[in-house]
């Protein structure tokens, strides 16, 4: 990373008083530093990025930033580098933050990376400075409604493997209680599809009156927004709001915490306001009516998704589901709940794997898997669709294949309900 | 220097190609379309040229379907002007016909250079840049990976041959260039910018008469034998190696050894 | 009926294979159609190069302006030859030359063109061209009109013809000059291998086990005339540079052959290679997802197969 130094002055004039090294000398003249703040101002003038200027270098954030634990990074360092004249717009720093929100939890000055990052990134995207991998994900999303670049027409194909009817709203032509917003990875990624099928079976077993948008659904777009493509986010949101508005339902249930975040905070600003719950919240309330027929004699630990936990304060629902599974021993990792670690997929990280590698000693997902193993977990339970692929990959790359399995809570729950015979728990 | 960039939309291979198996005809109405990837390269090279030497870039498309987003995107990326040639056209319009319409338009205008993608996935009856050059009787080079301005209305090109050889070519304009790849990957136009352009700038529409019929009346399409799951090669290492050599031979992949 | 004209192409090592393929096919067709074959060659020494071709006649343009290949000059000569000989078929290999001359000639002489031809089939005196379009997802069957056509032919379409002919030789000269001038032809300096441009990729995954086994892949790639690429774990381990990584966070490749060795076929990997023309997977696990994407698969040990295959290809 680029190194920069402050300007060193021989004499400084402060309020008309001349200061040089001699009067504050201890053992040697102290260097008087001066900064050219034009670069910092260029950044803090971007609407949304103002709070970067509040930093007073206490360093609390450095201690909790997951990216710093695998590299050289934190809001404090970003402020410092910008103060020294390295523009965040040109720095790789701009793309490393996963918007996990851990720094905001501890920052006394409320330096808010959750606002700073999308704002500055948007500017960088406009100036053609975004990494190519990310742009591919944007282009795919704009064209196909999903970042993976899969056929828009096949968005509902996963339902064929569910084994239970999954009603599509445009065909059902009747109001439903629950509009299930499925999202992209659950609709297309092979492991995501397995979790979706499990969830569909749970819904069916619980007699939930539900429907999906099918091919009328597009990516909720929240991660694209955090990664700097606000216009794309708005286009997707307008589309989804228009589609949702065609139908009658009592609430939206989402598979994806990123979509949850969007429906909770962003869609209402664009006129799309509905009650929304994450599927773990929805199921937690229905636990009393669930008939478990099988247990899992395993140590299970849970990884809090940043956008369910820290961003939106839900720590309990997923845990109550896991605790309800017969025979399960739930263990907490050191980093859990408010202090949970990040899988690395948020804020566009899902589409920056190749870019990030050059600035990190290891992937955040790899760190997290090692932590889970350290705590003796045999199953790492997750509830965000980014995480099964990320962690399964990390299990292999850290050499823990066969030691720990990664599973969505929906898969585990369906298993204990006798609805997931295919799931191989080893 | 006035540069025309010819853009066209082609069926999107991410979606299924819709074929009436019996008649062998493509169901053009049922397919989705995307800008041809090589045309994206041609546009990028034109925009680099604009940045380097102030060329004026006009993006042109024949209205064979919805080409507006493609043209607005070209504007958002930096094209100066966009033109849509309208008429009684649809997605089944052949390259030959498109090239006729495009060359008629280019001939009337005062362009020094025409850039377009060296090929497209659907050009059964010839590539657009070559056909346009032929109809205009202008010199033409394909598989070009760099276009620069020389002195005195001269244009400098790099043309690639198989085996990695490269020719440096100088040509006096006007000229038609089939672009294989731009010097840099095509730039990204943010959605907000495209939408803003779509609201504030108008596409110039030029109407054209129907060109003479296509060169071939009855093209039939068939699907090659489907891949499906892999055919497993049985036997020990020697048997497998022999079979793979045979497969390579069948696919004409052996001779370079 | 006019003759079948083949526009020949040669490199430093002589007439190209794709030219010879066209010559072989042209002879076969000429026989059933009852017409003759003509080969047109450009450049100094064209007469010598073409005089053994198995065609009825050779036309050579050897003048100074043909000293290096110049698309516009060759097109001018071709336009004139076609106007004079009125061929029923004009066959041009679909290389840079074919892309230059095919469509240009079509436009100038108003002759229909069939691009990316991979076969010419005769039935009852009528010819149908088979053209590979939509990235090989469809074949177009195009009936050649009675007045004939130009076809640009994909290399590797037919077996190469033999060089046992004794054609009549004619040289042409005239003013074929153009506003286009070739300044020079260069061999650009080589950076690291660009896997997106390779026709053949030998791609290795975690199954390679150790960097000590990489030479096996290098040797196989060399024997095949290909390049080594890999999945992400191989790059993570530092065994190959990032530029060799295929997949979502690496390169997207579309080679003619993708030989996947010890790669499981994770979706992030498939995203970068599923459009390859031919995929052969070597994986000890028959259930690996790569088998869903591959055309051929085998479960033998890659570490045994790679040397065995390299040996055969070197020997052959
Ligand atoms: C955000 C993200 C981005 C990613 N981007 C990419 C990317 O761009 N490219 C990429 O490749 N991956 C990418 N991955 C990683 C991907 O998920 C897989 O982990 C990776 O592709 C696995 O590589 P592999 O197939 O080599 O290893 P494995 O999955 O471990 O497979 C090794 C295979 O080798 C076989 N094998 C072992 N020994 C032998 C032998 N002697 N002979 C024959 N076969 C043998 C095994 O049966 C196994 O199938 C990404 C992951 C994420 C989460
Ligand atoms: S915690 Fe806040 S104030 Fe302290 S260094 Fe980090 S950003 Fe600055
Ligand atoms: S949001 Fe998370 S990743 Fe980003 S700077 Fe803060 S702690 Fe680090």
PDB file of C-alpha atoms in Angstrom, chain A residues 366 369 390-402 404, chain C residues 206 233 264-266:
ATOM      1  CA  UNK A 366     -11.343 -18.927   6.585  1.00  0.00           C
ATOM      2  CA  UNK A 369     -14.147 -21.511  10.067  1.00  0.00           C
ATOM      3  CA  UNK A 390     -18.242 -19.081   1.413  1.00  0.00           C
ATOM      4  CA  UNK A 391     -17.775 -21.258   4.463  1.00  0.00           C
ATOM      5  CA  UNK A 392     -17.833 -24.571   2.619  1.00  0.00           C
ATOM      6  CA  UNK A 393     -15.093 -23.264   0.402  1.00  0.00           C
ATOM      7  CA  UNK A 394     -13.201 -22.099   3.492  1.00  0.00           C
ATOM      8  CA  UNK A 395     -13.603 -25.483   5.199  1.00  0.00           C
ATOM      9  CA  UNK A 396     -11.801 -27.037   2.253  1.00  0.00           C
ATOM     10  CA  UNK A 397      -9.157 -24.364   1.867  1.00  0.00           C
ATOM     11  CA  UNK A 398      -8.248 -24.484   5.564  1.00  0.00           C
ATOM     12  CA  UNK A 399      -7.962 -28.268   5.402  1.00  0.00           C
ATOM     13  CA  UNK A 400     -10.930 -29.013   7.669  1.00  0.00           C
ATOM     14  CA  UNK A 401     -12.836 -31.124   5.188  1.00  0.00           C
ATOM     15  CA  UNK A 402     -14.539 -33.939   7.092  1.00  0.00           C
ATOM     16  CA  UNK A 404     -16.944 -29.564  10.176  1.00  0.00           C
TER      17      UNK A 404
ATOM     18  CA  UNK C 206      -6.473 -29.232  -5.813  1.00  0.00           C
ATOM     19  CA  UNK C 233      -6.847 -23.241  -4.502  1.00  0.00           C
ATOM     20  CA  UNK C 264     -14.421 -30.648  -8.486  1.00  0.00           C
ATOM     21  CA  UNK C 265     -16.475 -28.166 -10.500  1.00  0.00           C
ATOM     22  CA  UNK C 266     -17.675 -25.674  -7.874  1.00  0.00           C
TER      23      UNK C 266
END
